[in-house]
CSV table of C-alpha atoms in Angstrom, one decimal:
chain,number,residue,atom,x,y,z
A,1,MET,CA,-222.0,-139.2,-59.2
A,2,SER,CA,-223.5,-142.2,-57.5
A,3,ALA,CA,-222.8,-145.8,-58.5
A,4,ALA,CA,-226.3,-146.0,-60.0
A,5,GLU,CA,-225.8,-142.8,-62.0
A,6,VAL,CA,-222.4,-144.0,-63.3
A,7,GLU,CA,-223.9,-147.4,-64.3
A,8,LEU,CA,-226.8,-145.6,-66.1
A,9,ARG,CA,-224.5,-143.4,-68.0
A,10,VAL,CA,-222.2,-146.3,-68.9
A,11,ARG,CA,-225.2,-148.3,-70.2
A,12,GLU,CA,-226.2,-145.3,-72.4
A,13,LEU,CA,-222.7,-145.0,-73.8
A,14,ALA,CA,-222.6,-148.7,-74.5
A,15,ARG,CA,-225.9,-148.5,-76.3
A,16,GLU,CA,-224.7,-145.5,-78.4
A,17,ALA,CA,-221.5,-147.2,-79.2
A,18,THR,CA,-223.0,-150.6,-80.2
A,19,GLY,CA,-226.1,-149.2,-81.7
A,20,ASP,CA,-228.0,-151.7,-79.7
A,21,GLY,CA,-230.7,-149.7,-77.9
A,22,ALA,CA,-232.7,-152.6,-76.7
A,23,ALA,CA,-230.2,-154.8,-74.9
A,24,SER,CA,-230.1,-154.4,-71.1
A,25,ASP,CA,-226.4,-155.0,-71.3
A,26,PRO,CA,-225.1,-154.1,-74.8
A,27,LEU,CA,-221.5,-155.1,-73.9
A,28,GLN,CA,-222.7,-158.8,-73.5
A,29,GLY,CA,-224.4,-158.9,-76.9
A,30,GLY,CA,-221.2,-159.3,-79.0
A,31,GLY,CA,-221.8,-155.9,-80.7
A,32,LEU,CA,-218.5,-154.5,-79.5
A,33,ASP,CA,-216.4,-154.5,-82.7
A,34,SER,CA,-213.2,-152.4,-83.0
A,35,VAL,CA,-215.1,-149.3,-84.2
A,36,ALA,CA,-217.7,-149.6,-81.4
A,37,MET,CA,-215.0,-150.2,-78.9
A,38,VAL,CA,-213.0,-147.0,-79.8
A,39,ARG,CA,-216.3,-145.0,-79.8
A,40,LEU,CA,-217.1,-146.4,-76.3
A,41,LEU,CA,-213.7,-145.7,-75.0
A,42,ALA,CA,-213.8,-142.0,-76.2
A,43,GLY,CA,-217.3,-141.7,-74.8
A,44,VAL,CA,-216.3,-143.0,-71.4
A,45,GLU,CA,-213.2,-140.7,-71.2
A,46,ASP,CA,-215.1,-137.6,-72.3
A,47,THR,CA,-218.1,-138.3,-70.0
A,48,PHE,CA,-216.2,-139.0,-66.8
A,49,GLY,CA,-213.1,-136.9,-67.5
A,50,ILE,CA,-210.7,-139.7,-67.2
A,51,THR,CA,-207.9,-141.3,-69.3
A,52,LEU,CA,-208.0,-145.0,-69.3
A,53,PRO,CA,-204.4,-146.4,-69.1
A,54,PRO,CA,-203.8,-149.0,-71.9
A,55,GLY,CA,-203.4,-151.7,-69.2
A,56,GLU,CA,-207.0,-151.2,-68.1
A,57,ILE,CA,-208.4,-151.5,-71.6
A,58,THR,CA,-209.0,-155.3,-71.3
A,59,ALA,CA,-211.7,-157.7,-72.3
A,60,GLU,CA,-212.6,-158.2,-68.7
A,61,ASN,CA,-213.1,-154.5,-67.9
A,62,PHE,CA,-215.3,-154.2,-71.0
A,63,ALA,CA,-217.1,-157.5,-70.6
A,64,SER,CA,-220.3,-156.0,-69.2
A,65,VAL,CA,-221.9,-152.8,-68.0
A,66,PRO,CA,-221.2,-153.6,-64.3
A,67,ALA,CA,-217.6,-154.4,-65.1
A,68,LEU,CA,-217.1,-151.1,-66.9
A,69,THR,CA,-218.9,-149.3,-64.2
A,70,ALA,CA,-216.6,-150.7,-61.6
A,71,LEU,CA,-213.6,-149.6,-63.7
A,72,VAL,CA,-214.9,-146.1,-64.0
A,73,GLN,CA,-215.6,-145.9,-60.3
A,74,ARG,CA,-212.2,-147.1,-59.5
A,75,LEU,CA,-210.5,-144.5,-61.7
A,76,THR,CA,-212.7,-141.7,-60.5
A,77,GLY,CA,-212.8,-142.7,-56.9
B,1,MET,CA,-205.8,-132.0,-73.9
B,2,ARG,CA,-203.1,-130.7,-76.3
B,3,GLU,CA,-204.0,-130.8,-80.0
B,4,ILE,CA,-201.1,-132.1,-82.0
B,5,PRO,CA,-201.2,-131.2,-85.7
B,6,LEU,CA,-200.3,-133.5,-88.5
B,7,SER,CA,-197.7,-131.1,-89.9
B,8,ARG,CA,-196.4,-127.6,-89.4
B,9,PRO,CA,-194.0,-125.5,-91.4
B,10,ASP,CA,-190.7,-124.4,-89.8
B,11,LEU,CA,-190.6,-120.7,-90.3
B,12,ASP,CA,-188.3,-118.2,-88.6
B,13,ASP,CA,-187.7,-114.4,-88.6
B,14,ALA,CA,-185.1,-114.8,-91.4
B,15,ASP,CA,-187.8,-116.3,-93.6
B,16,VAL,CA,-190.2,-113.5,-92.9
B,17,GLU,CA,-187.5,-110.9,-93.6
B,18,ALA,CA,-186.6,-112.5,-96.9
B,19,VAL,CA,-190.2,-112.3,-98.0
B,20,VAL,CA,-190.6,-108.7,-96.8
B,21,GLU,CA,-187.4,-107.8,-98.6
B,22,VAL,CA,-189.0,-108.8,-101.9
B,23,LEU,CA,-192.2,-107.0,-101.0
B,24,ARG,CA,-190.2,-103.8,-100.7
B,25,THR,CA,-189.1,-104.1,-104.3
B,26,PRO,CA,-191.2,-103.8,-107.5
B,27,ASN,CA,-190.0,-107.3,-108.6
B,28,LEU,CA,-192.7,-109.6,-107.2
B,29,SER,CA,-192.4,-112.0,-110.1
B,30,LEU,CA,-189.9,-112.6,-112.9
B,31,GLY,CA,-187.3,-110.7,-110.7
B,32,PRO,CA,-183.9,-111.8,-109.6
B,33,THR,CA,-184.9,-113.9,-106.7
B,34,GLY,CA,-186.4,-116.7,-108.7
B,35,PRO,CA,-183.2,-117.5,-110.6
B,36,ARG,CA,-181.2,-117.3,-107.4
B,37,PHE,CA,-183.5,-119.9,-105.8
B,38,GLU,CA,-183.2,-122.1,-108.9
B,39,ARG,CA,-179.4,-121.9,-108.9
B,40,ALA,CA,-179.2,-122.7,-105.2
B,41,LEU,CA,-181.5,-125.7,-105.4
B,42,ALA,CA,-179.7,-127.0,-108.5
B,43,ASP,CA,-176.4,-126.7,-106.6
B,44,TYR,CA,-177.9,-128.4,-103.6
B,45,VAL,CA,-179.1,-131.5,-105.5
B,46,GLY,CA,-176.3,-131.5,-108.0
B,47,SER,CA,-178.2,-130.9,-111.2
B,48,LYS,CA,-177.3,-128.6,-114.1
B,49,HIS,CA,-180.6,-126.9,-114.3
B,50,ALA,CA,-183.5,-126.1,-112.0
B,51,VAL,CA,-186.8,-124.6,-113.2
B,52,SER,CA,-189.1,-123.3,-110.6
B,53,VAL,CA,-192.9,-123.8,-110.9
B,54,ASN,CA,-195.9,-123.0,-108.8
B,55,SER,CA,-196.4,-126.6,-107.5
B,56,GLY,CA,-195.1,-130.1,-107.8
B,57,THR,CA,-198.1,-131.0,-109.8
B,58,SER,CA,-197.3,-128.3,-112.4
B,59,GLY,CA,-193.7,-129.6,-112.5
B,60,LEU,CA,-194.9,-133.1,-113.2
B,61,HIS,CA,-197.2,-131.9,-115.8
B,62,LEU,CA,-194.5,-129.9,-117.6
B,63,GLY,CA,-192.2,-132.9,-117.4
B,64,VAL,CA,-194.8,-135.0,-119.3
B,65,VAL,CA,-195.2,-132.2,-121.9
B,66,ALA,CA,-191.5,-131.6,-122.2
B,67,LEU,CA,-190.8,-135.3,-122.9
B,68,GLY,CA,-193.4,-135.2,-125.7
B,69,LEU,CA,-195.7,-137.7,-124.2
B,70,GLY,CA,-199.3,-137.7,-125.4
B,71,GLU,CA,-202.4,-139.6,-126.5
B,72,GLY,CA,-201.6,-143.2,-127.3
B,73,ASP,CA,-198.6,-143.3,-125.0
B,74,GLU,CA,-198.4,-145.3,-121.8
B,75,VAL,CA,-196.4,-144.6,-118.7
B,76,VAL,CA,-195.8,-147.2,-116.0
B,77,THR,CA,-196.3,-145.7,-112.5
B,78,THR,CA,-197.3,-146.5,-109.0
B,79,PRO,CA,-200.9,-146.7,-107.6
B,80,PHE,CA,-199.6,-145.9,-104.1
B,81,SER,CA,-199.0,-142.1,-104.3
B,82,PHE,CA,-200.6,-138.8,-104.1
B,83,VAL,CA,-202.9,-138.5,-107.1
B,84,ALA,CA,-200.9,-135.9,-108.9
B,85,SER,CA,-198.4,-138.5,-110.1
B,86,THR,CA,-201.2,-140.0,-112.2
B,87,ASN,CA,-203.1,-136.8,-112.9
B,88,CYS,CA,-200.1,-135.3,-114.7
B,89,LEU,CA,-200.4,-138.1,-117.2
B,90,LEU,CA,-204.1,-137.7,-117.6
B,91,PHE,CA,-203.8,-134.0,-118.3
B,92,GLU,CA,-202.1,-135.0,-121.6
B,93,ARG,CA,-204.2,-138.0,-122.3
B,94,VAL,CA,-201.3,-140.3,-121.6
B,95,ARG,CA,-202.5,-143.7,-120.2
B,96,PRO,CA,-201.1,-144.5,-116.7
B,97,VAL,CA,-200.3,-148.2,-116.4
B,98,PHE,CA,-200.1,-149.1,-112.8
B,99,ALA,CA,-197.6,-151.7,-111.4
B,100,ASP,CA,-197.7,-152.9,-107.8
B,101,ILE,CA,-195.3,-151.7,-105.2
B,102,ASP,CA,-192.4,-153.1,-103.3
B,103,PRO,CA,-193.6,-153.9,-99.7
B,104,VAL,CA,-190.6,-152.3,-98.1
B,105,THR,CA,-189.9,-149.1,-100.2
B,106,LEU,CA,-193.6,-148.8,-100.9
B,107,ASP,CA,-192.8,-147.7,-104.4
B,108,LEU,CA,-192.9,-149.1,-107.8
B,109,ASP,CA,-191.5,-152.7,-107.8
B,110,PRO,CA,-189.0,-152.9,-110.6
B,111,GLY,CA,-190.1,-156.4,-111.5
B,112,ALA,CA,-193.7,-155.4,-111.6
B,113,ALA,CA,-192.8,-152.3,-113.6
B,114,GLU,CA,-191.0,-154.4,-116.2
B,115,ALA,CA,-193.9,-156.7,-116.5
B,116,ALA,CA,-196.2,-153.8,-117.1
B,117,ILE,CA,-194.2,-152.5,-120.1
B,118,THR,CA,-195.9,-152.8,-123.5
B,119,PRO,CA,-195.0,-151.6,-127.0
B,120,ARG,CA,-196.8,-148.3,-126.1
B,121,THR,CA,-194.8,-147.6,-123.0
B,122,ARG,CA,-192.7,-144.5,-123.3
B,123,ALA,CA,-191.6,-143.7,-119.8
B,124,LEU,CA,-191.5,-144.8,-116.1
B,125,LEU,CA,-192.8,-142.5,-113.4
B,126,PRO,CA,-191.6,-143.7,-110.0
B,127,VAL,CA,-192.3,-141.8,-106.8
B,128,HIS,CA,-190.0,-141.6,-103.7
B,129,VAL,CA,-192.9,-142.2,-101.4
B,130,PHE,CA,-192.8,-140.5,-98.0
B,131,GLY,CA,-189.2,-139.4,-98.6
B,132,ARG,CA,-187.8,-142.9,-98.9
B,133,PRO,CA,-185.7,-143.4,-102.0
B,134,CYS,CA,-187.4,-146.0,-104.3
B,135,GLY,CA,-185.4,-148.6,-106.2
B,136,ILE,CA,-184.4,-145.8,-108.6
B,137,GLU,CA,-181.1,-147.4,-109.8
B,138,ALA,CA,-182.9,-150.6,-110.8
B,139,LEU,CA,-185.7,-148.5,-112.5
B,140,THR,CA,-183.3,-146.3,-114.4
B,141,SER,CA,-181.4,-149.4,-115.6
B,142,LEU,CA,-184.7,-150.9,-116.7
B,143,ALA,CA,-185.6,-147.6,-118.5
B,144,ARG,CA,-182.2,-147.5,-120.3
B,145,ALA,CA,-182.5,-151.2,-121.4
B,146,ARG,CA,-186.0,-150.6,-122.8
B,147,GLN,CA,-185.3,-147.1,-124.1
B,148,LEU,CA,-187.8,-145.4,-121.8
B,149,ARG,CA,-187.7,-141.9,-120.3
B,150,VAL,CA,-187.9,-141.4,-116.5
B,151,ILE,CA,-189.8,-138.7,-114.7
B,152,GLU,CA,-188.7,-139.0,-111.2
B,153,ASP,CA,-191.4,-137.8,-108.8
B,154,SER,CA,-189.3,-136.5,-105.9
B,155,CYS,CA,-192.0,-134.2,-104.6
B,156,GLU,CA,-191.7,-136.0,-101.2
B,157,SER,CA,-188.0,-136.6,-101.1
B,158,LEU,CA,-185.9,-133.4,-101.2
B,159,GLY,CA,-182.7,-134.2,-99.4
B,160,SER,CA,-182.9,-138.0,-99.8
B,161,SER,CA,-180.1,-139.7,-101.5
B,162,VAL,CA,-178.8,-143.0,-102.9
B,163,ALA,CA,-175.0,-143.6,-102.7
B,164,GLY,CA,-174.5,-139.9,-102.2
B,165,ARG,CA,-176.6,-138.9,-105.2
B,166,MET,CA,-179.7,-136.9,-104.5
B,167,THR,CA,-183.1,-138.2,-105.5
B,168,GLY,CA,-184.5,-136.2,-108.4
B,169,THR,CA,-181.2,-136.4,-110.3
B,170,PHE,CA,-181.5,-140.0,-111.6
B,171,GLY,CA,-184.2,-139.5,-114.2
B,172,ASP,CA,-184.4,-137.4,-117.3
B,173,LEU,CA,-185.9,-134.9,-115.0
B,174,GLY,CA,-187.0,-134.8,-111.4
B,175,VAL,CA,-189.6,-132.8,-109.6
B,176,PHE,CA,-189.7,-131.4,-106.1
B,177,ALA,CA,-192.6,-129.8,-104.2
B,178,PHE,CA,-192.8,-127.2,-101.5
B,179,TYR,CA,-196.3,-127.4,-100.0
B,180,PRO,CA,-196.2,-126.4,-96.3
B,181,ASN,CA,-196.1,-130.0,-95.1
B,182,LYS,CA,-193.0,-130.7,-97.1
B,183,GLN,CA,-189.4,-130.8,-95.7
B,184,MET,CA,-189.1,-127.1,-96.8
B,185,THR,CA,-191.8,-124.8,-98.1
B,186,THR,CA,-192.4,-121.9,-100.4
B,187,GLY,CA,-196.1,-121.8,-99.4
B,188,GLU,CA,-197.0,-123.4,-102.8
B,189,GLY,CA,-194.3,-124.2,-105.3
B,190,GLY,CA,-192.2,-126.8,-107.0
B,191,MET,CA,-189.0,-127.3,-108.9
B,192,ILE,CA,-188.0,-129.3,-112.0
B,193,VAL,CA,-184.4,-130.4,-112.1
B,194,THR,CA,-182.6,-131.8,-115.1
B,195,ASP,CA,-179.1,-132.0,-116.7
B,196,ASP,CA,-180.7,-131.7,-120.2
B,197,ASP,CA,-180.3,-128.2,-121.7
B,198,ARG,CA,-183.2,-128.7,-124.1
B,199,LEU,CA,-185.7,-130.0,-121.5
B,200,ALA,CA,-184.8,-127.2,-119.2
B,201,GLY,CA,-185.3,-124.6,-121.9
B,202,LEU,CA,-188.6,-126.2,-122.8
B,203,CYS,CA,-189.8,-126.2,-119.2
B,204,ARG,CA,-188.9,-122.6,-118.8
B,205,SER,CA,-190.9,-121.7,-121.9
B,206,LEU,CA,-193.9,-123.9,-120.9
B,207,ARG,CA,-194.2,-122.5,-117.4
B,208,ASN,CA,-194.2,-118.9,-118.9
B,209,GLN,CA,-197.1,-119.1,-121.3
B,210,GLY,CA,-194.9,-120.6,-124.0
B,211,ARG,CA,-192.7,-117.5,-124.4
B,212,GLY,CA,-189.3,-118.1,-125.8
B,213,GLU,CA,-186.1,-117.1,-124.0
B,214,GLY,CA,-185.5,-113.4,-124.7
B,215,GLY,CA,-188.7,-113.2,-126.7
B,216,GLY,CA,-191.3,-110.5,-126.2
B,217,TRP,CA,-194.1,-110.5,-123.6
B,218,LEU,CA,-196.7,-111.0,-126.3
B,219,GLU,CA,-194.7,-113.5,-128.4
B,220,HIS,CA,-195.5,-117.2,-127.7
B,221,GLU,CA,-193.6,-120.0,-129.4
B,222,ARG,CA,-195.8,-122.8,-128.1
B,223,LEU,CA,-198.9,-123.7,-126.0
B,224,GLY,CA,-197.8,-122.8,-122.5
B,225,TYR,CA,-199.1,-122.3,-119.0
B,226,ASN,CA,-198.8,-119.8,-116.2
B,227,TYR,CA,-196.9,-122.1,-113.8
B,228,ARG,CA,-194.4,-119.4,-112.7
B,229,LEU,CA,-193.3,-119.2,-109.1
B,230,SER,CA,-193.3,-115.6,-107.8
B,231,ASP,CA,-190.2,-114.0,-106.3
B,232,ILE,CA,-192.1,-113.8,-103.0
B,233,ASN,CA,-192.4,-117.6,-102.9
B,234,SER,CA,-188.8,-117.9,-104.2
B,235,ALA,CA,-187.5,-115.7,-101.4
B,236,LEU,CA,-189.1,-118.0,-98.9
B,237,GLY,CA,-187.6,-121.0,-100.7
B,238,LEU,CA,-184.2,-119.6,-100.8
B,239,SER,CA,-184.3,-118.8,-97.1
B,240,GLN,CA,-185.7,-122.2,-96.2
B,241,LEU,CA,-183.1,-124.0,-98.4
B,242,GLY,CA,-180.4,-122.6,-96.3
B,243,ARG,CA,-181.8,-124.5,-93.3
B,244,LEU,CA,-182.8,-127.7,-95.2
B,245,GLU,CA,-180.0,-129.8,-93.8
B,246,ALA,CA,-181.1,-128.8,-90.2
B,247,PHE,CA,-184.7,-129.7,-91.1
B,248,VAL,CA,-183.6,-133.1,-92.4
B,249,ALA,CA,-181.7,-133.7,-89.1
B,250,ALA,CA,-184.6,-132.5,-87.0
B,251,ARG,CA,-187.0,-134.8,-88.8
B,252,GLN,CA,-184.7,-137.7,-88.3
B,253,ARG,CA,-184.6,-136.9,-84.6
B,254,VAL,CA,-188.4,-137.2,-84.5
B,255,VAL,CA,-188.3,-140.4,-86.4
B,256,ASP,CA,-185.9,-141.8,-83.9
B,257,LEU,CA,-188.2,-140.8,-81.0
B,258,TYR,CA,-191.1,-142.5,-82.7
B,259,LEU,CA,-189.2,-145.7,-83.4
B,260,ASP,CA,-188.0,-145.9,-79.8
B,261,ALA,CA,-191.5,-145.3,-78.4
B,262,LEU,CA,-193.2,-147.8,-80.8
B,263,ARG,CA,-190.8,-150.7,-80.1
B,264,ASP,CA,-193.0,-152.6,-77.8
B,265,ILE,CA,-196.3,-152.3,-79.7
B,266,PRO,CA,-196.3,-155.5,-81.8
B,267,GLU,CA,-199.5,-154.5,-83.6
B,268,VAL,CA,-197.6,-151.6,-85.3
B,269,ILE,CA,-195.2,-151.9,-88.2
B,270,PRO,CA,-193.0,-148.9,-88.2
B,271,PRO,CA,-191.4,-147.6,-91.4
B,272,ALA,CA,-188.4,-149.6,-92.5
B,273,PRO,CA,-185.0,-148.1,-91.9
B,274,ALA,CA,-182.9,-146.7,-94.8
B,275,ARG,CA,-181.1,-149.3,-96.8
B,276,GLN,CA,-177.3,-149.4,-97.1
B,277,GLY,CA,-176.1,-146.2,-98.9
B,278,GLU,CA,-179.4,-144.4,-98.6
B,279,ARG,CA,-180.3,-141.3,-96.8
B,280,ILE,CA,-184.0,-140.7,-96.1
B,281,SER,CA,-185.2,-137.1,-95.8
B,282,TRP,CA,-188.5,-137.9,-94.1
B,283,PHE,CA,-191.6,-136.3,-95.5
B,284,VAL,CA,-194.2,-138.0,-93.3
B,285,PHE,CA,-194.1,-140.7,-90.6
B,286,VAL,CA,-196.4,-143.5,-91.7
B,287,ILE,CA,-197.0,-146.7,-89.6
B,288,ARG,CA,-199.0,-149.7,-90.6
B,289,LEU,CA,-201.2,-152.0,-88.4
B,290,ALA,CA,-199.9,-155.5,-88.5
B,291,GLU,CA,-201.3,-158.1,-90.9
B,292,GLY,CA,-204.6,-159.4,-89.8
B,293,PHE,CA,-206.0,-155.9,-89.1
B,294,ASP,CA,-208.3,-154.5,-91.7
B,295,ARG,CA,-209.6,-151.1,-92.9
B,296,ALA,CA,-212.2,-150.9,-90.2
B,297,ASP,CA,-209.6,-151.4,-87.5
B,298,ARG,CA,-207.4,-148.7,-89.1
B,299,ASP,CA,-210.4,-146.3,-89.2
B,300,ALA,CA,-211.1,-147.1,-85.6
B,301,VAL,CA,-207.6,-146.3,-84.6
B,302,LEU,CA,-207.8,-143.0,-86.6
B,303,SER,CA,-211.0,-142.1,-84.7
B,304,GLY,CA,-209.3,-143.0,-81.4
B,305,LEU,CA,-206.3,-140.9,-82.1
B,306,ARG,CA,-208.4,-137.9,-83.1
B,307,ALA,CA,-210.5,-138.2,-80.0
B,308,ARG,CA,-207.3,-137.7,-78.1
B,309,GLY,CA,-206.3,-134.6,-80.0
B,310,VAL,CA,-203.9,-136.4,-82.3
B,311,ALA,CA,-204.2,-135.4,-86.0
B,312,CYS,CA,-203.7,-138.4,-88.3
B,313,ARG,CA,-204.6,-139.5,-91.8
B,314,ASN,CA,-204.9,-142.6,-93.9
B,315,TYR,CA,-202.0,-142.3,-96.3
B,316,PHE,CA,-202.8,-143.1,-99.2
B,317,VAL,CA,-206.0,-144.1,-100.8
B,318,PRO,CA,-204.7,-146.2,-103.7
B,319,ILE,CA,-205.0,-144.2,-107.0
B,320,HIS,CA,-206.5,-147.1,-108.9
B,321,LEU,CA,-209.4,-147.1,-106.4
B,322,GLN,CA,-210.1,-143.4,-106.7
B,323,PRO,CA,-213.6,-143.2,-108.2
B,324,PHE,CA,-212.8,-141.1,-111.2
B,325,ILE,CA,-209.7,-143.3,-112.0
B,326,GLN,CA,-211.9,-146.4,-111.8
B,327,GLU,CA,-214.3,-144.8,-114.2
B,328,ARG,CA,-211.7,-143.6,-116.6
B,329,LEU,CA,-209.3,-146.6,-116.6
B,330,GLY,CA,-211.5,-149.5,-115.5
B,331,THR,CA,-209.3,-150.3,-112.6
B,332,ARG,CA,-210.8,-152.3,-109.7
B,333,GLU,CA,-210.1,-153.6,-106.2
B,334,GLY,CA,-207.8,-156.7,-106.2
B,335,GLN,CA,-205.6,-155.6,-109.0
B,336,PHE,CA,-202.7,-154.4,-106.9
B,337,PRO,CA,-202.7,-156.5,-103.7
B,338,VAL,CA,-199.6,-155.2,-102.1
B,339,THR,CA,-200.7,-151.6,-102.6
B,340,GLU,CA,-204.2,-152.4,-101.2
B,341,GLN,CA,-202.8,-154.4,-98.2
B,342,VAL,CA,-200.5,-151.5,-97.3
B,343,ALA,CA,-203.0,-148.7,-97.9
B,344,LYS,CA,-205.8,-150.2,-95.8
B,345,ARG,CA,-203.6,-150.5,-92.7
B,346,ALA,CA,-201.5,-147.3,-93.1
B,347,ILE,CA,-201.7,-144.3,-90.7
B,348,ALA,CA,-199.8,-141.1,-90.9
B,349,LEU,CA,-198.9,-139.8,-87.5
B,350,PRO,CA,-198.1,-136.1,-86.6
B,351,PHE,CA,-194.8,-135.2,-88.1
B,352,HIS,CA,-192.9,-131.9,-88.1
B,353,ASN,CA,-189.5,-130.5,-87.1
B,354,HIS,CA,-190.7,-129.3,-83.7
B,355,LEU,CA,-192.4,-132.3,-82.2
B,356,THR,CA,-191.0,-132.9,-78.8
B,357,GLU,CA,-190.5,-136.1,-76.9
B,358,SER,CA,-193.6,-135.2,-74.9
B,359,ASP,CA,-195.6,-134.8,-78.1
B,360,VAL,CA,-194.4,-138.1,-79.4
B,361,GLY,CA,-195.3,-139.6,-76.0
B,362,GLN,CA,-198.8,-138.3,-76.2
B,363,VAL,CA,-199.2,-139.6,-79.8
B,364,VAL,CA,-197.9,-143.1,-78.9
B,365,GLU,CA,-199.9,-143.3,-75.7
B,366,ALA,CA,-203.1,-142.5,-77.7
B,367,LEU,CA,-202.0,-145.1,-80.2
B,368,ARG,CA,-201.5,-147.6,-77.4
B,369,GLN,CA,-205.0,-146.9,-76.1
B,370,SER,CA,-206.5,-147.3,-79.5
B,371,ILE,CA,-204.7,-150.6,-80.1
B,372,ALA,CA,-205.8,-151.9,-76.7
B,373,ALA,CA,-209.3,-151.0,-77.7
B,374,LEU,CA,-208.9,-152.9,-80.9
B,375,ARG,CA,-207.8,-156.0,-79.0
B,376,VAL,CA,-210.9,-155.8,-76.9
B,377,GLY,CA,-213.1,-155.2,-79.9
B,378,ARG,CA,-211.6,-158.1,-81.8
B,379,THR,CA,-212.1,-160.5,-78.9
B,380,ALA,CA,-215.7,-159.5,-78.2
C-alpha cells in the first residue's frame, strides 16, 4: 500500500471513529475521546494487520492523520 | 488472534463417567446420588445439613420462605451483587433495603447495614462477592444483637473461609451455586447448608413440591416448588467436589499471575488480597480502573479488550439501578455512592482454572493497549 493510500485509509478510520466526517484531519478536531480512541486503535490494527505496542500509543502518534500514517508505515514497513 | 473466554468449567473423564454411571440406572432423580452429594458437601463445609436445589437462586428463595419472611418484612442487603440476591426477596414480597458496601470487601458495610435497620427488619442478606469473604463476623454479631436472621449468600464463595470456618456456615443458612462459571459446577444447581434441623427439613419439603418426609407422592403438606437437583447433576457435583481443593489452588495460581502482570499499570486497581485469617476461593477476577476514570472509559476498555479477543464484562450493574428495581422500589442514582463508584469502573477479566501464563499475558497486553488508548483519548 502506498503512503497516499495509507493516509487515505487512516483518514477514513479517524472520521469513522470520531464521527466527524467533514474535518480534513479529524484527529486535530478534539473529537478523540476515550471511546473514539479505542475504536480508532482497533480499526487501525484490523485494517493494517498490526498490533500497536502500548509504548507507541501516545498523544504524539495520534495527534494528526499524518502522524498516525507515519506510525502505521513504520510498523508495516 | 486467540479468543480467551471469560470462564470455562473444569471437566474431566471422571466427571463424564460419573454422569454416565447415573444414566445407566433408572434413578435419574430422587435416587441415591443426591443424598451422597449433599452429605459430601455438608462435610466439606462443616455444616450439619445440606439440601440440594436446582440453582443458587432457588436456594436463596427457599431460605427466605423457610425463615418465614413475607410481605411487610424488610431485609437489609447489598446493591452490589448478582440480581438474584434481591429477587429472592421480591418473590415473597419482602422489601429489600439496600445498604452501601465496604470499598475493600465490596460487600455490605456492617455500619451501613446497621444504619439501615428499621423496626420492620427481620434479616440480613450479605453476599460474599466474587468469592471474597464479607465482614460476616461483624454482620452475624449485629444480627444477634438486633435479633435478626442471616441468609448468607455464598453462591460465589464455595471454599472461602474466615478463621478456618467456611463461608456459608455463619448464618442461619447459607446458599451455594454451581453454574458452570463457578468454582465447581453441576451444570445448573445449588445447595442450602444449615445446622438447623427444622430449617433443613422445611427446605427439603419446599424443594419437593411441599411433600413431607416419608409422605406419599400426592400428599403435599405445604405450598412447595420443584427445585430438586437431579441425580445426574448431583453425580457431576460429587465428582467435581472431589477436586474442589485443586480448583481453588488453580484459581489462586491464576490470580497470582494476574497480580504480577498488573503491578506496573497504575491505572488499574487489582482486587485486594485476603485479610488475616481469610482464604479466598476466587469466583471471578475483577479489576477496577483508578479513580478519575468514568463509565465511558470503562466501556472503552471493554471494547478494546473484546477487539483483541479477550472476553470481559462489567461486573456488576448495581441492583438499585436495574430498571425494574427502580420502578418497584423507587431507588435512584446517587443513593449508594460506594457501590456506584466501584461498579462504573469494574471489569471482570477472563478467569478459569486453565488460564496459562501466556493467556494472562495476552489479556494484560490488551489491557495495557486499551489503557494507553484511554490516556491519549483523555489528553485529546
